Amino acid sequence: MPERRAAMPPPSDIVKVAIEWPGANAQLIEIDQKKPLSSIIREVCDGWSLSGSEQFALRYADGPQLYITEQSRGEIKNGTILRLAISPTRAARQLLDRIQSHGIDARLEALKELAKLSADPTFATEFINMEGIGTLARLVESGTHFGEMLAFTLTAFLELMDHGIVSWDLISLSFIKQIAGYVNQPMVDVSILQRSLAILESMVLNSHSLYHRVAQEITVGQLIGHLSNQEIQTYAIALINALFLKAPEDRRQEMASTLAQKHLRSIILNHVIRGNRPIKAEMAHQLYVLQVLTFNLLEERMMTKMDPTDQAQRDVIFELRRIAFDGENDPTGTEKRKALYTKDYKMLGFTNHVNPAMDFTQTPPGMLALDNMLYLAKFHQDTYIRIVLENSSREDKHECPFGRCAIELTRMLCEILQVGELPNEGCNDYHPMFFTHDRAWEEFFCVCIQLLNKTWKEMRATAEDFNKVMQVVREQITRALAMKPSSLEQLKSKLRSLSYSEILRLRQSERMSQDDFQSAPIIELRERIQPEILELIKQQRLNRLCEGSCFRKLGNRRRQEKFWFCRLSLNHKVLHYGDLDESPQGEVPFELLTDKIPVSDIKSVVTGKDCPHMKEKSALKQNKEVLELAFSILYDPDEALNFVAPSKYEYCIWTDGLCALLGREMGSDLTRSDLDTLISMEMKLRLLDLENITIPEAPPPVPKEPSTYNFTYNYG
């Protein structure tokens, strides 16, 4: 019999696709990736007897329907459905003519098609080269477009500008005034408002000169008025944030005062955070940005040293002393007064008793610590006096030094809340409780200083234990913040439950396996259990990959978010992925995911700075948070599928699952945590019967042989 040979796989540079043309049967062809794209298009046109192949191009039939170029043709996969279409140059010319035609219906259809095509970088380049953006700007400036026609015009304009081909500085003042007019008008269609706000935000973020022009045309009060409309809340807050972020330093405090006068915080609390709709990712990001920008207003005071010679600043310290010890008579003699003040400053807990102004010369926290102390003394006077007096009257070396503690606590809170750092792209970590009070920072400090005093007493600490106490307090605060309390009262409740004894219990439970299971038999049992636990974790990771996850596309931050979904086939042989119009609520069927990668083609998985999309995007390279969530699949021939996980948990799940598919070790923090937890649980279950029994370090000795074996029984 002749020897049977296995079928050879198709060459990697041959791609099998279907190509459609309206009114004709689809062509099933093999594309040779080595041949020029123009030759392939000519062959396709010949198949349908179409002349002038240079007037045609290929586009994807599904998803965004992007044009295929020599640069992007490598992304075509086997089984892809393509469509023969007129070339981008021809399409741009036709649309440019049609949007200037006299027929209203024809112009509306042209603008609708333009709004869709403008997201394509190839088409956008051709349209912009024909002065298309100027034409759109003139249509807007004319003020003759309304309703749908205007909405499509603004959408196309924003899409084209987002490609970064044309500078925003070229935008005319009359265009800005027209766009601002739509925002300021009381009865404007929601779709027009959304696009107008998005355009103004992009102007502010991308051009210093346009910031000043937009700031002159738009008032914060007008933007706040839009927050009651749930359809445009996100766009309005995004523009407020942009104006806040780009404002000169000397104007930020002024803008913050205006926002406070217009009750921005309470409006956001009532209409957004406590509204009847769940908060989406983009809104959560904008709330986080507003929170960061608000706290960054504290940076100037945080980095300002106290001038010991400034009498006005020294008067603040005198005021702290007066409020705490008001009942005592003030001696008339200078020497007596100086001696009494020194004693009082010592009782207030300052490090420098003679000149406490020197305690505020280190930055951070600088003068911000003194501001916090004065706020506590004035607005929570009973609490302030109680803390100072109950510690100043103690003589057992367990007094809590209020001044030193307040200064160090302020520094700690600045670190925890990252005061002075710019917002991170993609971060949604806002705290609802900071929107519940006009003086949220100061109130937060007041809650935490009481916690510190309470923890100091629970630890029966002395001056030598200062750093230990601060470590415990930091842990209490970070654990409480992680629970996302919705109000300051809830924060107090969370902190009450996180007493010093509870922190010790949590620490002990978290390191139980380190201390309790160190004997040789236990270590051997652990080593035997570990492989089956690792297999269990591996199966869980693969099951999660089979369920799939939704990822957000990177690029210019836009109101209309772009998503894509990826999941592993049930036989663990193929990764299916594809674009989505919106974030899915459940599992996405394989049929909707048009692209796929065989697992056998995957060469490796890379993370962080090694990812191709992190090397390409210089702006993202500087973003630590995005870098920590980025990973890429490298596969044949030299392609990459790039991910930015929505959370650290999803990042660990996917990198572990992909490593498991490739037969490599799962090395994420989540795997280590799961492994420790599951092994600890399994060992406790197996050792239940050994409770209160001491496990020996060494096996018992083998007994001597008996003198005779007469006691044995022969079953035969």
XYZ file of C-alpha atoms in Angstrom:
716
model
C 0.000 0.000 0.000
C 1.265 3.491 -0.723
C 2.307 5.455 2.335
C -0.335 7.971 3.481
C 0.953 11.452 4.141
C -0.596 13.981 6.481
C -2.176 16.931 4.726
C 0.200 19.876 4.587
C -1.062 23.050 6.283
C -1.612 25.991 3.926
C 1.307 28.423 3.638
C 1.188 31.208 6.242
C 1.098 33.870 3.516
C -2.077 32.445 1.900
C -5.406 33.596 3.383
C -8.790 32.201 2.330
C -11.530 34.840 2.286
C -14.952 35.618 0.824
C -15.447 38.893 -1.067
C -18.900 40.435 -1.581
C -20.243 42.891 -4.154
C -23.859 44.117 -4.156
C -26.051 42.150 -6.613
C -23.442 39.464 -7.317
C -22.450 36.100 -5.896
C -19.577 36.260 -3.439
C -16.126 35.215 -4.641
C -14.213 32.686 -2.546
C -10.547 33.361 -3.188
C -7.114 32.765 -1.740
C -5.180 35.972 -1.082
C -1.446 35.722 -1.525
C -0.056 38.182 0.998
C 3.116 38.491 -1.083
C 1.241 39.952 -4.040
C 0.527 43.712 -4.201
C -2.941 44.631 -2.987
C -3.642 46.400 -6.286
C -3.118 43.122 -8.175
C -5.547 41.279 -5.896
C -8.182 44.022 -6.334
C -7.707 43.850 -10.140
C -8.325 40.075 -10.094
C -11.451 40.537 -7.969
C -12.779 43.234 -10.340
C -12.077 40.963 -13.342
C -14.168 38.246 -11.661
C -17.198 40.552 -11.829
C -16.196 42.226 -15.118
C -15.650 45.587 -13.422
C -13.327 48.057 -15.139
C -11.117 50.667 -13.484
C -9.811 48.548 -10.612
C -7.798 51.546 -9.321
C -11.155 53.092 -8.336
C -11.887 50.216 -5.913
C -10.610 48.989 -2.566
C -11.307 46.189 -0.093
C -13.089 46.728 3.235
C -14.146 44.430 6.032
C -17.808 43.442 5.723
C -18.353 43.238 9.496
C -17.554 45.384 12.519
C -16.156 48.865 11.839
C -15.789 47.941 8.120
C -12.329 49.512 7.855
C -10.467 49.838 4.570
C -7.664 47.338 4.000
C -4.260 48.850 3.189
C -0.818 47.447 2.534
C -0.017 48.229 6.177
C -3.094 46.549 7.656
C -3.508 43.575 5.309
C -1.557 41.328 7.671
C -4.545 41.392 10.042
C -6.763 39.475 7.556
C -7.562 36.017 8.929
C -8.789 32.842 7.252
C -12.575 32.887 6.854
C -12.847 36.692 6.906
C -15.643 38.221 4.837
C -14.508 41.252 2.806
C -16.393 43.681 0.611
C -15.325 45.351 -2.610
C -15.984 49.090 -2.262
C -15.068 52.314 -3.981
C -11.613 53.556 -3.014
C -11.160 55.938 -0.050
C -10.116 58.764 -2.395
C -13.180 58.320 -4.577
C -15.463 57.932 -1.537
C -14.046 61.100 0.051
C -14.545 63.094 -3.157
C -18.124 61.859 -3.632
C -19.104 62.566 -0.005
C -17.488 65.997 -0.080
C -19.597 66.869 -3.135
C -22.792 65.361 -1.712
C -22.620 67.166 1.673
C -22.549 70.454 -0.241
C -25.461 69.551 -2.519
C -28.768 71.429 -2.417
C -30.991 68.395 -1.802
C -31.653 68.077 1.930
C -32.302 64.314 1.827
C -29.163 63.653 -0.218
C -27.103 65.821 2.132
C -28.481 64.025 5.209
C -27.611 60.582 3.780
C -24.136 61.813 2.843
C -23.481 63.185 6.350
C -24.765 59.964 7.903
C -22.348 57.918 5.779
C -19.535 60.391 6.480
C -20.062 60.086 10.244
C -19.573 56.320 9.924
C -16.596 56.429 7.534
C -14.711 59.131 9.454
C -13.574 56.599 12.069
C -11.493 54.909 9.329
C -7.954 56.403 9.360
C -7.429 55.701 5.619
C -10.623 57.476 4.595
C -10.022 60.255 7.133
C -6.607 61.041 5.639
C -8.077 61.381 2.135
C -11.048 63.473 3.312
C -8.827 65.819 5.344
C -6.421 66.238 2.402
C -9.391 67.545 0.383
C -10.007 70.272 3.000
C -12.980 68.283 4.306
C -12.655 69.499 7.902
C -12.822 73.107 6.753
C -16.001 72.311 4.814
C -17.609 70.720 7.886
C -16.565 73.673 10.060
C -18.186 76.111 7.612
C -21.395 74.068 7.606
C -21.502 74.359 11.412
C -20.618 78.062 11.413
C -23.397 78.796 8.911
C -25.962 77.844 11.559
C -28.251 76.343 8.900
C -28.022 72.722 10.059
C -30.282 71.368 12.785
C -31.386 68.048 14.277
C -29.988 64.856 12.747
C -28.055 66.707 10.048
C -26.153 68.751 12.637
C -25.588 65.695 14.878
C -23.992 63.740 11.988
C -21.888 66.778 11.032
C -20.522 67.125 14.571
C -19.907 63.356 14.838
C -17.895 63.331 11.613
C -15.928 66.418 12.703
C -15.015 64.867 16.075
C -14.038 61.517 14.527
C -11.812 63.223 11.955
C -10.104 65.455 14.522
C -9.496 62.505 16.868
C -7.098 60.964 14.321
C -4.615 63.706 15.210
C -3.877 64.569 11.564
C -4.936 68.214 11.923
C -4.029 70.507 14.841
C -6.872 71.774 16.993
C -5.189 75.201 16.985
C -6.512 75.753 13.455
C -10.126 75.894 14.704
C -11.695 79.330 14.247
C -13.235 81.449 16.993
C -16.578 81.543 15.165
C -16.694 77.718 15.202
C -16.006 77.688 18.958
C -18.738 80.268 19.550
C -21.222 78.209 17.509
C -20.430 74.987 19.425
C -20.553 76.821 22.762
C -23.910 78.260 21.696
C -25.391 74.750 21.437
C -24.229 74.027 25.006
C -25.675 77.275 26.317
C -29.058 76.953 24.598
C -31.809 75.559 26.838
C -33.636 73.424 24.230
C -31.056 71.508 22.186
C -31.261 67.882 21.055
C -29.368 65.494 23.362
C -27.226 64.044 20.541
C -26.085 67.555 19.551
C -25.315 68.434 23.181
C -23.278 65.267 23.653
C -21.125 65.915 20.590
C -20.748 69.632 21.349
C -19.524 68.909 24.884
C -17.136 66.235 23.562
C -15.706 68.639 20.958
C -15.173 71.369 23.566
C -13.465 68.858 25.887
C -11.076 67.808 23.099
C -10.311 71.476 22.335
C -9.422 72.176 25.966
C -7.287 69.047 26.369
C -5.413 69.419 23.064
C -4.735 73.156 22.781
C -3.558 75.687 25.357
C -4.835 78.621 23.296
C -8.247 77.014 22.782
C -8.577 76.479 26.534
C -8.703 80.235 27.063
C -11.232 80.697 24.248
C -13.518 77.921 25.520
C -13.225 79.210 29.109
C -14.477 82.598 27.891
C -17.493 81.084 26.122
C -18.572 78.458 28.658
C -19.369 79.055 32.314
C -19.235 76.379 34.974
C -22.787 77.253 35.975
C -24.045 76.369 32.485
C -22.286 72.997 32.627
C -23.585 72.204 36.106
C -27.099 72.873 34.808
C -26.718 69.870 32.474
C -25.978 67.408 35.317
C -29.670 66.785 35.946
C -29.907 65.168 32.471
C -28.666 61.588 32.727
C -27.923 61.391 28.991
C -25.280 64.113 29.119
C -23.983 63.983 32.715
C -20.752 62.238 31.760
C -19.995 64.702 28.957
C -20.631 67.715 31.218
C -18.402 66.421 34.055
C -15.694 65.508 31.510
C -15.636 69.118 30.235
C -15.596 70.485 33.806
C -12.613 68.217 34.536
C -10.834 69.324 31.353
C -11.284 73.011 32.249
C -10.143 72.265 35.823
C -7.082 70.303 34.648
C -5.880 72.875 32.120
C -6.608 75.979 34.197
C -3.526 77.986 35.262
C -2.527 77.293 38.854
C -3.605 80.744 40.016
C -7.115 80.165 38.623
C -7.759 76.660 39.985
C -8.636 77.829 43.491
C -10.964 80.423 41.972
C -12.622 77.752 39.834
C -12.949 75.462 42.861
C -14.698 78.270 44.762
C -17.099 78.759 41.844
C -17.857 75.029 41.751
C -18.553 75.099 45.488
C -20.840 78.125 45.155
C -22.770 76.358 42.390
C -23.169 73.271 44.650
C -21.432 70.942 42.170
C -20.663 68.396 44.884
C -24.243 68.039 46.131
C -25.613 67.941 42.567
C -23.209 65.110 41.666
C -24.109 63.295 44.892
C -27.861 63.511 44.308
C -28.094 63.204 40.513
C -25.142 60.876 39.754
C -23.848 58.872 42.728
C -27.292 58.428 44.311
C -29.148 58.529 40.993
C -31.412 55.751 39.765
C -28.883 54.467 37.191
C -25.781 52.363 37.808
C -22.538 54.286 37.335
C -20.747 53.176 34.157
C -16.989 52.953 33.740
C -16.596 56.305 31.971
C -18.615 58.161 34.603
C -16.644 56.423 37.385
C -13.435 57.586 35.701
C -14.663 61.187 35.501
C -15.656 61.137 39.193
C -12.201 59.781 40.023
C -10.570 62.564 37.971
C -12.665 65.221 39.741
C -11.719 63.722 43.112
C -7.992 63.777 42.221
C -8.114 67.347 40.880
C -9.979 68.509 43.990
C -7.418 66.966 46.350
C -4.583 68.367 44.238
C -5.693 71.841 45.306
C -4.109 70.904 48.649
C -0.674 70.497 47.057
C 0.304 74.166 47.425
C -0.279 74.128 51.200
C 1.270 70.662 51.461
C 4.507 71.954 49.889
C 4.563 75.310 51.766
C 6.961 75.503 54.708
C 6.041 77.548 57.728
C 7.953 80.795 58.188
C 8.850 80.893 61.906
C 9.166 84.695 61.671
C 5.667 85.207 60.199
C 3.488 86.502 63.015
C 0.206 85.617 61.250
C 1.291 81.979 60.965
C 2.497 81.897 64.575
C -0.880 83.297 65.643
C -2.490 80.076 64.366
C -0.368 78.070 66.813
C -1.305 80.529 69.571
C -4.960 79.930 68.651
C -4.499 76.159 69.025
C -3.041 76.747 72.464
C -5.799 79.212 73.425
C -8.633 76.844 72.452
C -7.065 73.931 74.351
C -6.102 75.826 77.544
C -8.482 78.816 77.514
C -9.424 78.482 81.175
C -5.948 79.222 82.509
C -4.887 82.752 83.404
C -2.360 84.342 81.111
C 0.563 85.671 83.209
C 1.664 89.214 82.595
C 5.402 88.700 82.852
C 7.235 87.846 79.617
C 9.398 85.153 81.222
C 6.411 83.565 82.956
C 4.400 83.647 79.736
C 7.255 82.045 77.785
C 7.669 79.283 80.366
C 3.914 78.626 80.401
C 3.744 78.530 76.601
C 6.612 76.048 76.468
C 4.752 73.812 78.917
C 1.530 74.123 76.905
C 3.269 73.329 73.603
C 4.708 70.214 75.198
C 1.213 69.173 76.302
C -0.046 69.874 72.770
C 2.427 67.242 71.605
C 4.805 69.354 69.512
C 8.337 68.061 69.054
C 9.864 71.537 69.425
C 8.407 72.884 72.688
C 10.144 76.249 72.544
C 9.292 77.130 68.932
C 6.622 74.740 67.566
C 6.665 76.608 64.228
C 9.783 74.553 63.422
C 7.596 71.381 63.375
C 5.917 72.669 60.193
C 9.054 73.381 58.149
C 9.200 69.916 56.568
C 7.311 69.286 53.301
C 5.158 67.390 52.862
C 2.918 68.014 54.833
C 4.008 71.622 55.455
C 1.254 74.085 56.354
C -1.469 71.599 55.408
C -0.982 69.864 58.780
C -1.525 73.153 60.625
C -4.666 73.813 58.547
C -6.042 70.408 59.556
C -5.300 70.980 63.239
C -6.971 74.399 63.216
C -10.064 72.962 61.470
C -10.339 70.272 64.161
C -9.922 72.838 66.924
C -12.551 75.212 65.502
C -15.211 72.879 64.073
C -14.789 69.862 66.401
C -13.716 71.794 69.481
C -14.940 69.245 72.046
C -13.087 66.433 70.303
C -9.924 68.546 70.034
C -9.958 69.569 73.710
C -10.705 65.997 74.821
C -7.791 64.538 72.828
C -5.343 67.195 74.055
C -6.360 67.213 77.716
C -6.717 63.468 78.222
C -3.165 62.985 76.935
C -1.595 66.040 78.596
C -2.808 64.946 82.027
C -1.256 61.476 81.825
C 2.009 60.785 83.641
C 2.559 57.137 82.704
C 4.492 57.757 79.452
C 1.500 56.506 77.410
C 0.346 59.964 76.309
C -0.383 60.383 72.596
C 1.486 63.492 71.271
C -1.287 65.306 69.389
C 0.920 67.718 67.417
C 3.395 65.130 66.212
C 0.581 62.678 65.383
C -1.437 65.268 63.427
C 1.602 66.229 61.325
C 2.520 62.616 60.529
C -1.132 61.662 59.904
C -1.489 64.503 57.379
C 1.587 63.248 55.542
C 0.165 59.718 55.540
C -3.245 60.806 54.189
C -1.497 62.745 51.396
C 0.342 59.549 50.428
C -2.764 57.346 50.601
C -4.851 59.743 48.470
C -1.862 60.617 46.221
C -2.208 64.375 46.636
C -0.306 66.187 43.895
C -0.288 63.318 41.371
C -2.081 63.554 38.017
C -5.081 61.266 37.329
C -4.359 57.870 35.784
C -5.960 57.002 32.451
C -8.385 54.100 32.903
C -8.574 54.376 36.719
C -12.085 54.432 38.237
C -11.124 54.476 41.923
C -13.335 57.238 43.293
C -14.702 57.302 46.865
C -18.393 58.266 47.202
C -17.907 59.578 50.755
C -15.720 62.460 49.513
C -18.764 63.820 47.678
C -20.897 63.924 50.844
C -19.282 66.960 52.514
C -18.032 70.372 51.342
C -14.941 70.003 53.575
C -14.414 66.295 52.923
C -10.604 66.381 53.320
C -10.734 68.116 56.694
C -13.544 65.869 57.943
C -11.585 62.822 56.805
C -8.625 64.057 58.857
C -10.841 64.598 61.907
C -12.129 61.028 61.720
C -8.611 59.629 61.296
C -7.027 61.626 64.160
C -9.656 60.198 66.509
C -8.846 56.733 65.171
C -5.146 57.351 65.829
C -5.818 58.422 69.407
C -8.024 55.365 69.977
C -5.468 52.966 68.469
C -2.667 54.525 70.539
C -4.610 53.740 73.718
C -5.495 50.204 72.554
C -1.803 49.505 71.882
C -0.790 51.132 75.219
C 1.899 52.801 73.170
C 4.745 55.026 74.324
C 6.810 57.538 72.343
C 9.107 54.694 71.238
C 6.125 52.938 69.588
C 5.185 55.956 67.417
C 6.123 54.368 64.067
C 4.392 51.077 64.975
C 1.184 52.940 65.784
C 1.338 54.846 62.489
C 1.775 51.564 60.577
C -1.321 50.099 62.248
C -3.331 53.281 61.572
C -2.279 53.248 57.895
C -3.488 49.648 57.634
C -6.791 50.506 59.342
C -7.409 53.430 56.964
C -6.457 51.595 53.753
C -8.584 48.580 54.685
C -11.550 50.836 55.454
C -11.158 52.798 52.194
C -11.020 49.542 50.235
C -14.564 48.810 51.461
C -15.729 51.999 49.657
C -17.837 53.531 52.466
C -20.596 55.690 51.004
C -20.440 58.336 53.764
C -18.191 59.570 56.553
C -20.502 57.875 59.071
C -19.961 54.571 57.279
C -16.215 55.203 57.368
C -16.404 55.673 61.142
C -18.329 52.417 61.417
C -15.767 50.522 59.324
C -12.897 51.953 61.376
C -14.612 51.021 64.654
C -14.741 47.415 63.480
C -11.040 47.549 62.539
C -9.720 47.841 66.086
C -6.110 47.035 66.930
C -7.097 43.528 68.080
C -8.952 42.989 64.768
C -5.897 44.110 62.786
C -3.788 41.627 64.750
C -6.340 38.896 64.027
C -6.362 39.707 60.312
C -2.579 39.747 60.173
C -2.404 36.435 61.981
C -4.949 34.757 59.715
C -3.151 36.062 56.620
C 0.163 34.567 57.655
C -1.195 31.476 59.402
C 0.398 29.059 56.968
C 3.807 30.682 57.501
C 3.989 30.114 61.243
C 1.746 27.147 61.989
C 2.915 24.569 59.471
C 6.694 24.416 59.569
C 7.352 20.877 60.826
C 8.856 18.345 58.410
C 5.745 16.070 58.122
C 3.520 19.089 57.461
C 5.916 20.436 54.835
C 5.926 16.998 53.147
C 2.110 16.894 53.199
C 2.017 20.387 51.706
C 4.320 19.310 48.871
C 2.072 16.329 48.117
C -1.075 18.468 48.085
C 0.358 21.287 45.974
C 0.210 19.620 42.508
C -3.503 18.784 42.793
C -4.274 22.299 44.059
C -2.326 23.804 41.153
C -4.320 21.621 38.756
C -7.535 22.850 40.375
C -6.425 26.485 39.917
C -5.426 25.755 36.319
C -8.875 24.327 35.526
C -10.547 27.354 37.108
C -8.430 29.713 34.994
C -9.212 27.818 31.788
C -12.925 27.741 32.632
C -12.831 31.525 33.073
C -11.134 31.900 29.685
C -13.903 29.773 28.167
C -16.475 32.163 29.660
C -14.525 35.071 28.146
C -13.965 38.697 29.113
C -14.703 42.137 27.691
C -11.812 44.543 27.095
C -11.824 48.265 26.366
C -9.993 49.452 23.262
C -7.175 51.913 23.863
C -6.961 55.217 22.064
C -8.265 58.725 22.503
C -10.644 58.705 25.464
C -14.058 59.064 23.868
C -17.562 59.201 25.200
C -18.604 56.302 22.961
C -16.441 53.523 24.351
C -15.107 50.806 22.051
C -15.110 47.239 23.337
C -13.954 43.826 22.189
C -14.510 40.374 23.619
C -12.244 37.327 23.776
C -12.947 33.772 24.911
C -11.376 30.336 24.653
C -13.116 27.511 22.795
C -14.491 24.703 24.943
C -11.867 22.275 23.594
C -9.111 24.745 24.563
C -7.735 24.850 21.008
C -8.829 28.242 19.665
C -9.120 31.804 20.993
C -12.149 33.589 19.504
C -12.368 37.402 19.577
C -14.237 40.276 17.963
C -15.458 43.853 18.345
C -18.629 44.813 20.229
C -20.750 47.947 20.089
C -21.205 48.039 23.866
C -20.098 46.231 26.987
C -21.955 42.862 27.154
C -24.121 41.880 30.111
C -23.385 38.163 29.864
C -21.640 35.523 27.783
C -21.003 36.396 24.125
C -21.734 33.522 21.648
C -18.846 32.249 19.519
C -20.834 33.144 16.374
C -20.499 36.878 17.148
C -16.710 36.658 17.499
C -15.460 36.750 13.914
C -11.687 36.430 14.492
C -9.732 33.556 15.964
C -6.213 32.404 16.816
C -5.287 28.697 17.114
C -3.614 28.068 20.466
C -0.962 26.066 18.602
C 0.102 29.289 16.824
C 0.788 31.173 20.062
C 4.503 31.709 20.570
C 4.498 33.486 23.907
C 2.707 35.846 26.272
C 4.422 39.124 27.208
C 3.395 41.716 29.784
C 3.928 45.371 30.675
C 6.625 47.282 28.792
C 7.340 44.286 26.520
C 3.874 44.538 24.938
C 3.922 45.892 21.363
C 1.072 48.366 22.062
C 2.943 49.743 25.076
C 6.021 50.385 22.932
C 3.953 52.165 20.304
C 1.983 54.501 22.602
C 4.440 56.877 24.230
C 1.683 58.445 26.325
C 0.732 55.112 27.811
C 4.306 54.100 28.500
C 4.356 56.656 31.273
C 1.089 55.388 32.783
C 1.995 52.899 35.490
C -1.559 51.670 35.967
C -2.079 50.829 32.287
C 1.347 49.149 32.104
C 0.448 46.911 35.037
C -2.704 45.673 33.253
C -1.222 45.232 29.743
C -0.353 41.885 28.139
C -0.017 40.586 24.590
C -0.231 37.243 22.784
C 2.523 36.837 20.185
C 1.636 34.364 17.444
C 2.623 33.286 13.920
C 3.928 34.751 11.750
C 4.860 37.951 13.618
C 1.484 39.121 14.898
C 0.276 40.256 18.309
C -3.115 40.413 20.006
C -2.940 43.208 22.580
C -4.924 43.403 25.819
C -5.403 45.904 28.628
C -7.324 44.116 31.374
C -10.218 45.965 33.084
C -8.846 45.038 36.520
C -5.881 43.386 38.235
C -8.048 40.315 38.867
C -8.847 39.854 35.148
C -5.181 40.471 34.309
C -4.124 37.617 36.621
C -6.885 35.304 35.336
C -5.884 35.801 31.682
C -2.111 35.703 32.074
C -2.426 32.563 34.239
C -4.837 30.904 31.803
C -2.657 31.651 28.781
C 0.446 30.361 30.575
C -1.494 27.194 31.472
C -2.458 26.744 27.804
C 1.204 26.987 26.820
C 2.268 24.554 29.546
C 4.091 27.213 31.522
C 4.052 28.092 35.200
C 1.250 30.336 36.445
C 3.122 33.056 38.297
C 0.587 35.754 39.109
C -0.057 37.211 42.570
C -3.577 35.763 42.388
C -2.236 32.232 41.839
C 0.080 32.552 44.829
C -2.787 33.851 46.961
C -5.209 31.133 45.778
C -2.562 28.458 46.257
C -1.854 29.546 49.848
C -5.575 29.779 50.674
C -6.553 26.426 49.154
C -3.549 24.528 50.546
C -4.203 26.010 53.984
C -7.870 24.948 53.818
C -7.030 21.463 52.529
C -4.404 20.908 55.205
C -6.749 22.053 57.957
C -9.363 19.584 56.712
C -6.874 16.722 56.632
C -5.525 17.583 60.079
C -8.902 17.996 61.782
C -8.494 14.740 63.718
C -5.074 15.846 64.991
C -6.329 18.845 66.912
C -4.441 19.340 70.204
C -2.009 16.588 69.205
C 1.643 17.583 68.952
C 3.089 16.559 65.613
C 6.672 15.297 66.081
C 9.499 16.859 64.125
C 10.970 13.434 63.240
C 9.328 10.060 62.560
C 9.194 7.655 65.549
C 12.070 5.083 65.741
C 11.512 1.662 64.199
C 11.081 -0.877 67.068
C 13.455 -3.843 67.474
C 12.539 -7.165 65.878
C 10.612 -9.488 68.204
C 12.441 -12.571 69.531
C 9.995 -14.935 67.793
C 7.213 -14.663 65.255
C 4.948 -17.230 66.933
C 2.180 -14.630 67.288
C 1.605 -14.498 63.525
C -1.409 -16.188 61.983
C -1.145 -18.155 58.757
C -4.272 -17.549 56.659
C -3.328 -20.356 54.296
